[in-house]
CSV table of C-alpha atoms and ligand atoms in Angstrom, one decimal:
chain,number,residue,atom,x,y,z
Z,1,UNK,CA,-33.2,213.9,154.3
Z,2,UNK,CA,-35.7,213.4,157.1
Z,3,UNK,CA,-35.0,214.7,160.6
Z,4,UNK,CA,-35.3,212.1,163.4
Z,5,UNK,CA,-35.8,212.9,167.1
Z,6,UNK,CA,-34.7,209.9,169.1
Z,7,UNK,CA,-36.2,209.9,172.6
Z,8,UNK,CA,-34.5,207.4,174.9
Z,9,UNK,CA,-31.3,207.3,172.8
Z,10,UNK,CA,-29.2,205.6,175.5
Z,11,UNK,CA,-31.5,202.6,175.8
Z,12,UNK,CA,-31.6,199.3,174.0
Z,13,UNK,CA,-33.9,200.5,171.2
Z,14,UNK,CA,-32.2,203.9,171.2
Z,15,UNK,CA,-28.8,202.5,170.5
Z,16,UNK,CA,-30.2,200.0,168.0
Z,17,UNK,CA,-31.8,202.9,166.2
Z,18,UNK,CA,-28.5,204.8,166.0
Z,19,UNK,CA,-26.9,201.7,164.4
Z,20,UNK,CA,-29.7,201.6,161.9
Z,21,UNK,CA,-29.4,205.3,161.1
Z,22,UNK,CA,-25.6,204.9,160.8
Z,23,UNK,CA,-26.2,202.7,157.7
Z,24,UNK,CA,-28.8,205.1,156.3
Z,25,UNK,CA,-27.2,208.5,156.8
Z,26,UNK,CA,-28.0,209.5,153.3
Z,27,UNK,CA,-31.7,209.3,154.3
Z,28,UNK,CA,-31.9,210.3,157.9
Z,29,UNK,CA,-30.3,213.0,160.1
Z,30,UNK,CA,-30.4,212.8,163.9
Z,31,UNK,CA,-32.0,216.2,164.7
Z,32,UNK,CA,-32.6,215.6,168.5
Z,33,UNK,CA,-31.5,213.2,171.2
Z,34,UNK,CA,-32.9,212.8,174.7
Z,35,UNK,CA,-32.0,210.5,177.6
Z,36,UNK,CA,-32.9,210.1,181.2
Z,37,UNK,CA,-29.6,210.2,183.2
Z,38,UNK,CA,-26.8,208.5,181.2
Z,39,UNK,CA,-24.8,211.7,180.7
Z,40,UNK,CA,-21.6,210.0,179.4
Z,41,UNK,CA,-23.3,207.9,176.7
Z,42,UNK,CA,-25.5,210.9,175.6
Z,43,UNK,CA,-22.3,213.1,175.4
Z,44,UNK,CA,-20.7,210.5,173.1
Z,45,UNK,CA,-23.8,210.4,170.9
Z,46,UNK,CA,-24.0,214.2,170.7
Z,47,UNK,CA,-20.3,214.4,169.6
Z,48,UNK,CA,-20.9,211.8,166.9
Z,49,UNK,CA,-24.4,212.9,165.5
Z,50,UNK,CA,-24.3,216.6,166.2
Z,51,UNK,CA,-28.1,217.0,166.8
Z,52,UNK,CA,-29.5,220.5,167.0
Z,53,UNK,CA,-31.3,219.7,170.2
Z,54,UNK,CA,-30.2,217.6,173.3
Z,55,UNK,CA,-32.3,216.8,176.3
Z,56,UNK,CA,-31.3,215.2,179.6
Z,57,UNK,CA,-34.4,214.6,181.7
Z,58,UNK,CA,-32.9,213.9,185.1
Z,59,UNK,CA,-29.8,216.0,185.4
Z,60,UNK,CA,-29.4,219.7,185.6
Z,61,UNK,CA,-25.8,219.4,186.7
Z,62,UNK,CA,-22.7,221.1,185.2
Z,63,UNK,CA,-22.2,218.4,182.5
Z,64,UNK,CA,-25.6,219.3,181.0
Z,65,UNK,CA,-24.1,222.6,179.6
Z,66,UNK,CA,-26.4,223.8,176.8
Z,67,UNK,CA,-28.6,220.8,176.9
Z,68,UNK,CA,-32.2,221.2,177.9
Z,69,UNK,CA,-33.2,219.4,181.1
Z,70,UNK,CA,-36.3,218.2,182.8
Z,71,UNK,CA,-39.3,216.1,181.7
Z,72,UNK,CA,-40.5,218.8,179.2
Z,73,UNK,CA,-37.5,218.3,177.0
Z,74,UNK,CA,-39.2,215.3,175.5
Z,75,UNK,CA,-42.1,217.3,174.2
Z,76,UNK,CA,-39.7,220.1,173.0
Z,77,UNK,CA,-37.7,217.5,171.0
Z,78,UNK,CA,-40.8,215.9,169.6
Z,79,UNK,CA,-42.3,219.1,168.2
Z,80,UNK,CA,-39.3,220.8,166.7
Z,81,UNK,CA,-39.7,222.1,163.1
Z,82,UNK,CA,-36.6,220.2,161.9
Z,83,UNK,CA,-38.0,216.9,163.1
Z,84,UNK,CA,-40.1,214.7,160.7
Z,85,UNK,CA,-40.0,211.4,162.6
Z,86,UNK,CA,-40.1,211.0,166.4
Z,87,UNK,CA,-38.7,207.6,167.4
Z,88,UNK,CA,-40.2,207.2,170.9
Z,89,UNK,CA,-37.9,204.7,172.7
Z,90,UNK,CA,-38.6,205.9,176.2
Z,91,UNK,CA,-39.7,203.2,178.6
Z,92,UNK,CA,-43.0,203.5,180.4
Z,93,UNK,CA,-45.8,206.1,180.9
Z,94,UNK,CA,-43.1,208.9,180.9
Z,95,UNK,CA,-43.3,208.8,177.1
Z,96,UNK,CA,-47.0,209.8,176.9
Z,97,UNK,CA,-46.8,213.6,176.5
Z,98,UNK,CA,-44.2,213.3,173.7
Z,99,UNK,CA,-46.3,210.9,171.7
Z,100,UNK,CA,-49.4,213.1,172.1
Z,101,UNK,CA,-47.6,216.3,171.2
Z,102,UNK,CA,-45.8,214.7,168.2
Z,103,UNK,CA,-49.1,213.4,166.8
Z,104,UNK,CA,-50.8,216.8,167.4
Z,105,UNK,CA,-47.9,218.4,165.5
Z,106,UNK,CA,-48.4,216.2,162.5
Z,107,UNK,CA,-45.2,214.1,162.9
Z,108,UNK,CA,-44.7,210.4,162.2
Z,109,UNK,CA,-44.2,208.6,165.6
Z,110,UNK,CA,-42.1,205.5,165.2
Z,111,UNK,CA,-43.4,204.0,168.5
Z,112,UNK,CA,-41.4,201.6,170.6
Z,113,UNK,CA,-43.0,203.1,173.8
Z,114,UNK,CA,-46.0,200.8,173.7
Z,115,UNK,CA,-47.1,201.9,177.3
Z,116,UNK,CA,-48.2,205.2,175.7
Z,117,UNK,CA,-50.9,203.5,173.5
Z,118,UNK,CA,-52.0,201.1,176.3
Z,119,UNK,CA,-52.5,204.0,178.7
Z,120,UNK,CA,-54.1,206.5,176.3
Z,121,UNK,CA,-55.0,204.8,173.0
Z,122,UNK,CA,-58.1,206.9,172.5
Z,123,UNK,CA,-56.3,210.2,173.3
Z,124,UNK,CA,-53.4,209.2,170.9
Z,125,UNK,CA,-55.9,208.4,168.1
Z,126,UNK,CA,-57.7,211.7,168.6
Z,127,UNK,CA,-54.4,213.6,168.6
Z,128,UNK,CA,-53.4,211.9,165.4
Z,129,UNK,CA,-56.8,212.8,163.8
Z,130,UNK,CA,-56.5,216.4,164.9
Z,131,UNK,CA,-52.9,217.0,164.0
Z,132,UNK,CA,-52.4,214.7,161.1
Z,133,UNK,CA,-49.7,212.7,162.7
Z,134,UNK,CA,-49.4,208.9,162.4
Z,135,UNK,CA,-48.1,206.1,164.5
Z,136,UNK,CA,-45.9,203.4,162.9
Z,137,UNK,CA,-45.0,200.6,165.3
Z,138,UNK,CA,-41.5,199.6,166.2
Z,139,UNK,CA,-42.6,196.6,168.2
Z,140,UNK,CA,-41.6,193.6,166.1
Z,141,UNK,CA,-45.0,191.9,166.3
Z,142,UNK,CA,-46.8,195.0,165.2
Z,143,UNK,CA,-44.3,195.7,162.5
Z,144,UNK,CA,-44.9,192.2,161.2
Z,145,UNK,CA,-48.6,192.8,161.1
Z,146,UNK,CA,-48.2,196.1,159.4
Z,147,UNK,CA,-45.9,194.6,156.8
Z,148,UNK,CA,-48.4,191.9,156.1
Z,149,UNK,CA,-51.3,194.3,155.9
Z,150,UNK,CA,-49.8,197.1,154.0
Z,151,UNK,CA,-51.6,197.6,150.7
Z,152,UNK,CA,-54.7,195.8,151.8
Z,153,UNK,CA,-57.8,197.2,153.4
Z,154,UNK,CA,-58.4,196.3,157.0
Z,155,UNK,CA,-61.7,194.7,156.0
Z,156,UNK,CA,-59.7,191.9,154.4
Z,157,UNK,CA,-58.3,190.9,157.8
Z,158,UNK,CA,-60.1,188.1,159.7
Z,159,UNK,CA,-57.7,188.0,162.7
Z,160,UNK,CA,-54.1,188.6,163.8
Z,161,UNK,CA,-52.0,186.2,165.8
Z,162,UNK,CA,-49.3,187.7,167.9
Z,163,UNK,CA,-46.3,185.5,168.6
Z,164,UNK,CA,-44.7,185.3,172.0
Z,165,UNK,CA,-41.4,183.7,172.8
Z,166,UNK,CA,-42.9,182.6,176.1
Z,167,UNK,CA,-39.9,184.1,178.0
Z,168,UNK,CA,-37.4,182.3,180.2
Z,169,UNK,CA,-40.1,180.5,182.2
Z,170,UNK,CA,-42.2,179.1,179.4
Z,171,UNK,CA,-42.3,175.6,180.7
Z,172,UNK,CA,-41.7,176.2,184.5
Z,173,UNK,CA,-44.1,174.8,187.1
Z,174,UNK,CA,-46.0,177.1,189.5
Z,175,UNK,CA,-43.6,175.9,192.3
Z,176,UNK,CA,-40.6,177.0,190.4
Z,177,UNK,CA,-42.2,180.3,189.4
Z,178,UNK,CA,-42.7,181.1,193.1
Z,179,UNK,CA,-38.9,181.0,193.5
Z,180,UNK,CA,-37.8,183.1,190.5
Z,181,UNK,CA,-35.0,185.5,191.2
Z,182,UNK,CA,-34.3,188.9,189.5
Z,183,UNK,CA,-31.4,187.4,187.7
Z,184,UNK,CA,-33.6,184.5,186.3
Z,185,UNK,CA,-36.1,187.0,185.0
Z,186,UNK,CA,-33.5,189.2,183.3
Z,187,UNK,CA,-32.2,186.2,181.3
Z,188,UNK,CA,-34.4,186.3,178.2
Z,189,UNK,CA,-33.9,183.3,175.8
Z,190,UNK,CA,-34.1,185.2,172.4
Z,191,UNK,CA,-34.0,189.0,172.9
Z,192,UNK,CA,-31.5,191.4,174.6
Z,193,UNK,CA,-33.6,194.4,175.9
Z,194,UNK,CA,-34.0,196.9,178.7
Z,195,UNK,CA,-34.8,195.6,182.2
Z,196,UNK,CA,-38.4,196.5,182.4
Z,197,UNK,CA,-39.5,194.9,179.1
Z,198,UNK,CA,-37.4,191.8,179.9
Z,199,UNK,CA,-39.3,191.3,183.1
Z,200,UNK,CA,-42.6,192.0,181.2
Z,201,UNK,CA,-41.6,189.3,178.7
Z,202,UNK,CA,-41.1,186.8,181.6
Z,203,UNK,CA,-44.5,187.5,183.2
Z,204,UNK,CA,-46.1,187.8,179.7
Z,205,UNK,CA,-47.5,191.2,180.7
Z,206,UNK,CA,-45.6,192.4,177.6
Z,207,UNK,CA,-47.9,190.3,175.4
Z,208,UNK,CA,-50.9,191.8,177.1
Z,209,UNK,CA,-49.5,195.3,176.4
Z,210,UNK,CA,-49.1,194.2,172.8
Z,211,UNK,CA,-52.6,192.9,172.4
Z,212,UNK,CA,-53.9,196.3,173.6
Z,213,UNK,CA,-51.4,198.0,171.3
Z,214,UNK,CA,-52.6,196.0,168.3
Z,215,UNK,CA,-56.2,196.9,169.1
Z,216,UNK,CA,-55.4,200.6,168.8
Z,217,UNK,CA,-52.9,200.4,166.0
Z,218,UNK,CA,-55.1,198.3,163.6
Z,219,UNK,CA,-58.5,199.2,165.0
Z,220,UNK,CA,-59.3,195.5,165.6
Z,221,UNK,CA,-61.8,194.2,168.2
Z,222,UNK,CA,-60.2,192.0,170.9
Z,223,UNK,CA,-61.9,188.8,169.7
Z,224,UNK,CA,-59.8,189.1,166.5
Z,225,UNK,CA,-56.5,189.3,168.3
Z,226,UNK,CA,-54.9,186.1,169.5
Z,227,UNK,CA,-51.6,185.0,171.0
Z,228,UNK,CA,-49.5,181.9,170.3
Z,229,UNK,CA,-46.2,180.9,171.9
Z,230,UNK,CA,-43.4,180.6,169.4
Z,231,UNK,CA,-40.1,180.0,171.3
Z,232,UNK,CA,-37.7,180.7,168.4
Z,233,UNK,CA,-38.9,184.3,167.8
Z,234,UNK,CA,-38.5,184.0,164.0
Z,235,UNK,CA,-42.1,184.4,162.9
Z,236,UNK,CA,-42.9,187.8,164.3
Z,237,UNK,CA,-46.7,187.6,163.9
Z,238,UNK,CA,-49.3,186.3,161.5
Z,239,UNK,CA,-52.3,187.8,159.8
Z,240,UNK,CA,-55.2,185.7,158.6
Z,241,UNK,CA,-57.3,187.2,155.8
Z,242,UNK,CA,-60.9,186.6,155.0
Z,243,UNK,CA,-60.2,184.0,152.4
Z,244,UNK,CA,-58.3,181.9,155.0
Z,245,UNK,CA,-54.8,182.8,153.7
Z,246,UNK,CA,-52.3,183.5,156.4
Z,247,UNK,CA,-49.3,185.8,155.9
Z,248,UNK,CA,-46.3,185.8,158.3
Z,249,UNK,CA,-43.3,188.0,158.5
Z,250,UNK,CA,-40.0,186.4,159.5
Z,251,UNK,CA,-36.4,187.3,160.3
Z,252,UNK,CA,-33.8,186.3,162.9
Z,253,UNK,CA,-34.7,188.1,166.1
Z,254,UNK,CA,-33.3,191.6,165.7
Z,255,UNK,CA,-34.9,195.0,166.4
Z,256,UNK,CA,-32.9,196.6,163.6
Z,257,UNK,CA,-35.4,195.5,161.0
Z,258,UNK,CA,-38.6,196.8,162.6
Z,259,UNK,CA,-36.8,200.1,163.6
Z,260,UNK,CA,-35.8,200.6,159.9
Z,261,UNK,CA,-39.2,199.7,158.6
Z,262,UNK,CA,-40.8,202.2,161.1
Z,263,UNK,CA,-38.7,204.9,159.5
Z,264,UNK,CA,-39.3,204.0,155.9
Z,265,UNK,CA,-42.8,202.5,155.8
Z,266,UNK,CA,-44.4,201.9,153.3
Z,267,UNK,CA,-41.1,202.0,151.3
Z,268,UNK,CA,-38.3,199.5,151.8
Z,269,UNK,CA,-34.7,200.5,151.5
Z,270,UNK,CA,-31.6,198.3,151.1
Z,271,UNK,CA,-29.8,197.5,154.3
Z,272,UNK,CA,-26.4,195.7,154.2
Z,273,UNK,CA,-26.3,195.2,158.0
Z,274,UNK,CA,-29.0,192.6,158.3
Z,275,UNK,CA,-27.9,188.9,158.7
Z,276,UNK,CA,-29.2,186.9,155.7
Z,277,UNK,CA,-32.2,184.7,156.6
Z,278,UNK,CA,-31.4,181.0,156.7
Z,279,UNK,CA,-34.5,178.8,157.0
Z,280,UNK,CA,-32.5,175.7,157.7
Z,281,UNK,CA,-30.5,177.3,160.5
Z,282,UNK,CA,-33.8,178.6,162.1
Z,283,UNK,CA,-35.4,175.2,162.0
Z,284,UNK,CA,-37.5,173.8,163.6
Z,285,UNK,CA,-40.1,176.5,164.0
Z,286,UNK,CA,-42.7,175.5,166.6
Z,287,UNK,CA,-45.9,176.9,168.1
Z,288,UNK,CA,-47.6,176.1,171.4
Z,289,UNK,CA,-50.7,177.4,173.3
Z,290,UNK,CA,-50.3,180.0,175.9
Z,291,UNK,CA,-50.4,178.7,179.5
Z,292,UNK,CA,-52.8,181.4,180.8
Z,293,UNK,CA,-53.0,179.6,184.2
Z,294,UNK,CA,-49.3,180.1,184.9
Z,295,UNK,CA,-49.0,183.6,183.5
Z,296,UNK,CA,-52.0,185.5,184.9
Z,297,UNK,CA,-50.6,188.9,183.9
Z,298,UNK,CA,-51.5,188.1,180.3
Z,299,UNK,CA,-55.1,187.3,181.1
Z,300,UNK,CA,-55.5,190.3,183.4
Z,301,UNK,CA,-54.1,192.6,180.7
Z,302,UNK,CA,-56.3,191.2,178.0
Z,303,UNK,CA,-59.4,191.6,180.3
Z,304,UNK,CA,-58.3,195.1,181.0
Z,305,UNK,CA,-58.2,195.8,177.3
Z,306,UNK,CA,-61.7,194.5,176.8
Z,307,UNK,CA,-63.0,196.4,179.7
Z,308,UNK,CA,-61.5,199.7,178.4
Z,309,UNK,CA,-62.0,203.0,180.2
Z,310,UNK,CA,-59.3,203.4,182.9
Z,311,UNK,CA,-58.5,199.6,183.1
Z,312,UNK,CA,-55.7,199.6,180.5
Z,313,UNK,CA,-54.0,202.5,182.2
Z,314,UNK,CA,-54.4,200.9,185.6
Z,315,UNK,CA,-52.9,197.6,184.2
Z,316,UNK,CA,-49.9,199.5,182.8
Z,317,UNK,CA,-49.2,201.6,185.9
Z,318,UNK,CA,-49.6,198.8,188.3
Z,319,UNK,CA,-47.3,196.6,186.2
Z,320,UNK,CA,-44.7,199.4,186.0
Z,321,UNK,CA,-44.7,199.9,189.7
Z,322,UNK,CA,-44.7,196.2,190.5
Z,323,UNK,CA,-41.8,195.5,188.1
Z,324,UNK,CA,-39.8,198.3,189.7
Z,325,UNK,CA,-40.4,196.8,193.2
Z,326,UNK,CA,-39.5,193.3,191.9
Z,327,UNK,CA,-36.2,194.7,190.4
Z,328,UNK,CA,-35.5,196.3,193.8
Z,329,UNK,CA,-35.9,192.9,195.4
Z,330,UNK,CA,-38.9,194.0,197.5
Z,331,UNK,CA,-41.6,191.7,196.0
Z,332,UNK,CA,-41.6,188.3,194.4
Z,333,UNK,CA,-42.2,187.5,190.7
Z,334,UNK,CA,-45.7,186.1,191.5
Z,335,UNK,CA,-46.5,189.3,193.4
Z,336,UNK,CA,-46.3,191.3,190.1
Z,337,UNK,CA,-49.6,189.7,188.8
Z,338,UNK,CA,-51.2,189.8,192.3
Z,339,UNK,CA,-50.5,193.5,192.5
Z,340,UNK,CA,-52.0,194.2,189.0
Z,341,UNK,CA,-55.1,192.1,189.9
Z,342,UNK,CA,-55.6,194.1,193.1
Z,343,UNK,CA,-55.1,197.5,191.4
Z,344,UNK,CA,-57.6,196.6,188.6
Z,345,UNK,CA,-60.2,195.5,191.2
Z,346,UNK,CA,-59.9,198.8,193.0
Z,347,UNK,CA,-59.4,201.4,190.2
Z,348,UNK,CA,-60.9,200.1,186.9
Z,349,UNK,CA,-63.9,202.4,187.1
Z,350,UNK,CA,-62.0,205.6,187.6
Z,351,UNK,CA,-62.4,208.6,185.3
Z,352,UNK,CA,-60.3,208.2,182.1
Z,353,UNK,CA,-61.5,210.6,179.4
Z,354,UNK,CA,-58.7,213.2,179.6
Z,355,UNK,CA,-54.9,213.2,179.9
Z,356,UNK,CA,-55.2,214.6,183.5
Z,357,UNK,CA,-57.7,211.8,184.5
Z,358,UNK,CA,-55.3,209.2,183.1
Z,359,UNK,CA,-52.3,210.7,184.9
Z,360,UNK,CA,-54.3,210.7,188.1
Z,361,UNK,CA,-55.3,207.0,187.7
Z,362,UNK,CA,-51.7,206.1,186.8
Z,363,UNK,CA,-50.5,207.7,190.0
Z,364,UNK,CA,-53.3,206.1,192.0
Z,365,UNK,CA,-52.4,202.6,190.7
Z,366,UNK,CA,-48.8,203.1,191.5
Z,367,UNK,CA,-49.7,204.2,195.1
Z,368,UNK,CA,-52.1,201.3,195.4
Z,369,UNK,CA,-49.4,198.8,194.6
Z,370,UNK,CA,-46.8,200.4,196.9
Z,371,UNK,CA,-49.4,200.4,199.7
Z,372,UNK,CA,-49.9,196.6,199.3
Z,373,UNK,CA,-46.3,196.1,200.4
Z,374,UNK,CA,-46.0,199.2,202.7
Z,375,UNK,CA,-43.4,200.7,200.3
O,1,LIG,P1,-34.2,200.8,178.1
O,1,LIG,O1,-34.5,200.8,179.5
O,1,LIG,O2,-33.0,200.1,177.5
O,1,LIG,O3,-34.1,202.3,177.6
O,1,LIG,C1,-35.1,203.3,178.0
O,1,LIG,C2,-34.7,204.7,177.5
O,1,LIG,O4,-35.6,205.6,178.0
O,1,LIG,C3,-33.3,205.2,178.0
O,1,LIG,O5,-32.7,205.9,177.0
O,1,LIG,C4,-33.6,206.1,179.2
O,1,LIG,O6,-32.7,207.1,179.3
O,1,LIG,C5,-35.0,206.6,178.8
O,1,LIG,N1,-35.9,206.9,179.9
O,1,LIG,C6,-36.1,206.1,181.0
O,1,LIG,N2,-36.9,206.6,181.9
O,1,LIG,C7,-37.2,207.9,181.3
O,1,LIG,C8,-38.0,208.9,181.8
O,1,LIG,N3,-38.7,208.9,182.9
O,1,LIG,N4,-38.1,210.0,181.0
O,1,LIG,C9,-37.4,210.1,179.8
O,1,LIG,N5,-36.6,209.1,179.4
O,1,LIG,C10,-36.5,208.0,180.1
O,1,LIG,O7,-35.6,200.3,177.4
O,1,LIG,P2,-35.8,199.6,176.0
O,1,LIG,O8,-35.6,198.1,176.1
O,1,LIG,O9,-35.0,200.4,174.9
O,1,LIG,O10,-37.3,199.9,175.7
O,1,LIG,C11,-37.8,201.1,175.4
O,1,LIG,C12,-39.3,201.0,174.9
O,1,LIG,O11,-39.3,200.2,173.8
O,1,LIG,C13,-40.2,200.3,176.0
O,1,LIG,O12,-41.4,200.9,175.9
O,1,LIG,C14,-40.2,198.9,175.5
O,1,LIG,O13,-41.4,198.2,175.8
O,1,LIG,C15,-40.2,199.1,173.9
O,1,LIG,N6,-39.6,197.9,173.2
O,1,LIG,C16,-38.4,197.5,173.4
O,1,LIG,C17,-37.8,196.4,172.7
O,1,LIG,C18,-36.4,196.0,172.8
O,1,LIG,O14,-36.0,195.1,172.1
O,1,LIG,N7,-35.6,196.5,173.7
O,1,LIG,C19,-38.7,195.8,171.8
O,1,LIG,C20,-40.0,196.2,171.6
O,1,LIG,C21,-40.4,197.3,172.3
O,2,LIG,MG1,-42.7,192.9,170.9
């Protein structure tokens, strides 16, 4: 029995993970649950899974009872002795300290919270080396790459190709993109996810985050990480080996499979909850080039990754802030990429070697974006 701390248990990945664990209760025990503010759903989950630790970040009110509160509860949950695996399903930079602390404490981090690696990939790698922890990706593309690479040395890999659904605006013109509404952006064609990642999938900022995530997870230089649009979201990514052979991992679009694999890697366990794969029903499978000119957030993020230093953290924070303003109806869809561009221009050379420096540049990038729109 392995103890799982589920951070962000009330979200899209959090609730998916609990469905997966429900079917594997002979292997995994829910040791800790944390959420931001959804007290009623957290209370239901606590009654059902009886974890030994409960954290509610944003509510010290009467309903919290014996639960721990405040941002520190994430680190507390992630470092407990009865926790073997930390499934970090928090959205955004708020998940950083929990990832670092879990790696430092020697835990497996099943990482959905990709923003953590983008913001502080070098610190996370150093924490893993010091503490003996490991990161296993939950993101479907990176799970696919890991599944294709497992058992082979990384020197066998020539390049990886991340697939992107292309989002709801894959074939929209620039004129139409200028009039996108929040409702349009929240309507993803193949995945049901939290609001922030759904907008990131519409701007393709999500794919930029994933390119940087792949760089750190698999220790690959950026010129060996490519992106292709694959609207059906059935091929989750491809790995080309040095002999020219290409392996792909496929399934219907469900996060249950990569969540389970992140818990069991490198083993596989039977799961009767997965819809059987039907190649005919999935047909046709198509691939298209990325339209970088219409989705500048992807190009900006990939450039930030190559530049390194503070740039990935600036990209991430500016994007988080701009998406929040877009969801509040204060800026347009196109303003998201413009904000990121401006923040990168101003802040990319900032200090970035420590957690404190990264938190400072994260705050500066958010402030910069708000100031552009007097928010
Ligand atoms: P979500 O918005 O549905 O859920 C976010 C969870 O994080 C909630 O439980 C919320 O309570 C918690 N949370 C939010 N702000 C917090 C804060 N400041 N401190 C602590 N907890 C906080 O988001 P999601 O779609 O589940 O995505 C979670 C993460 O997984 C993101 O990093 C996303 O990019 C990644 N991811 C999601 C999917 C997906 O299919 N949803 C796929 C791949 C990767
Ligand atoms: Mg993904």
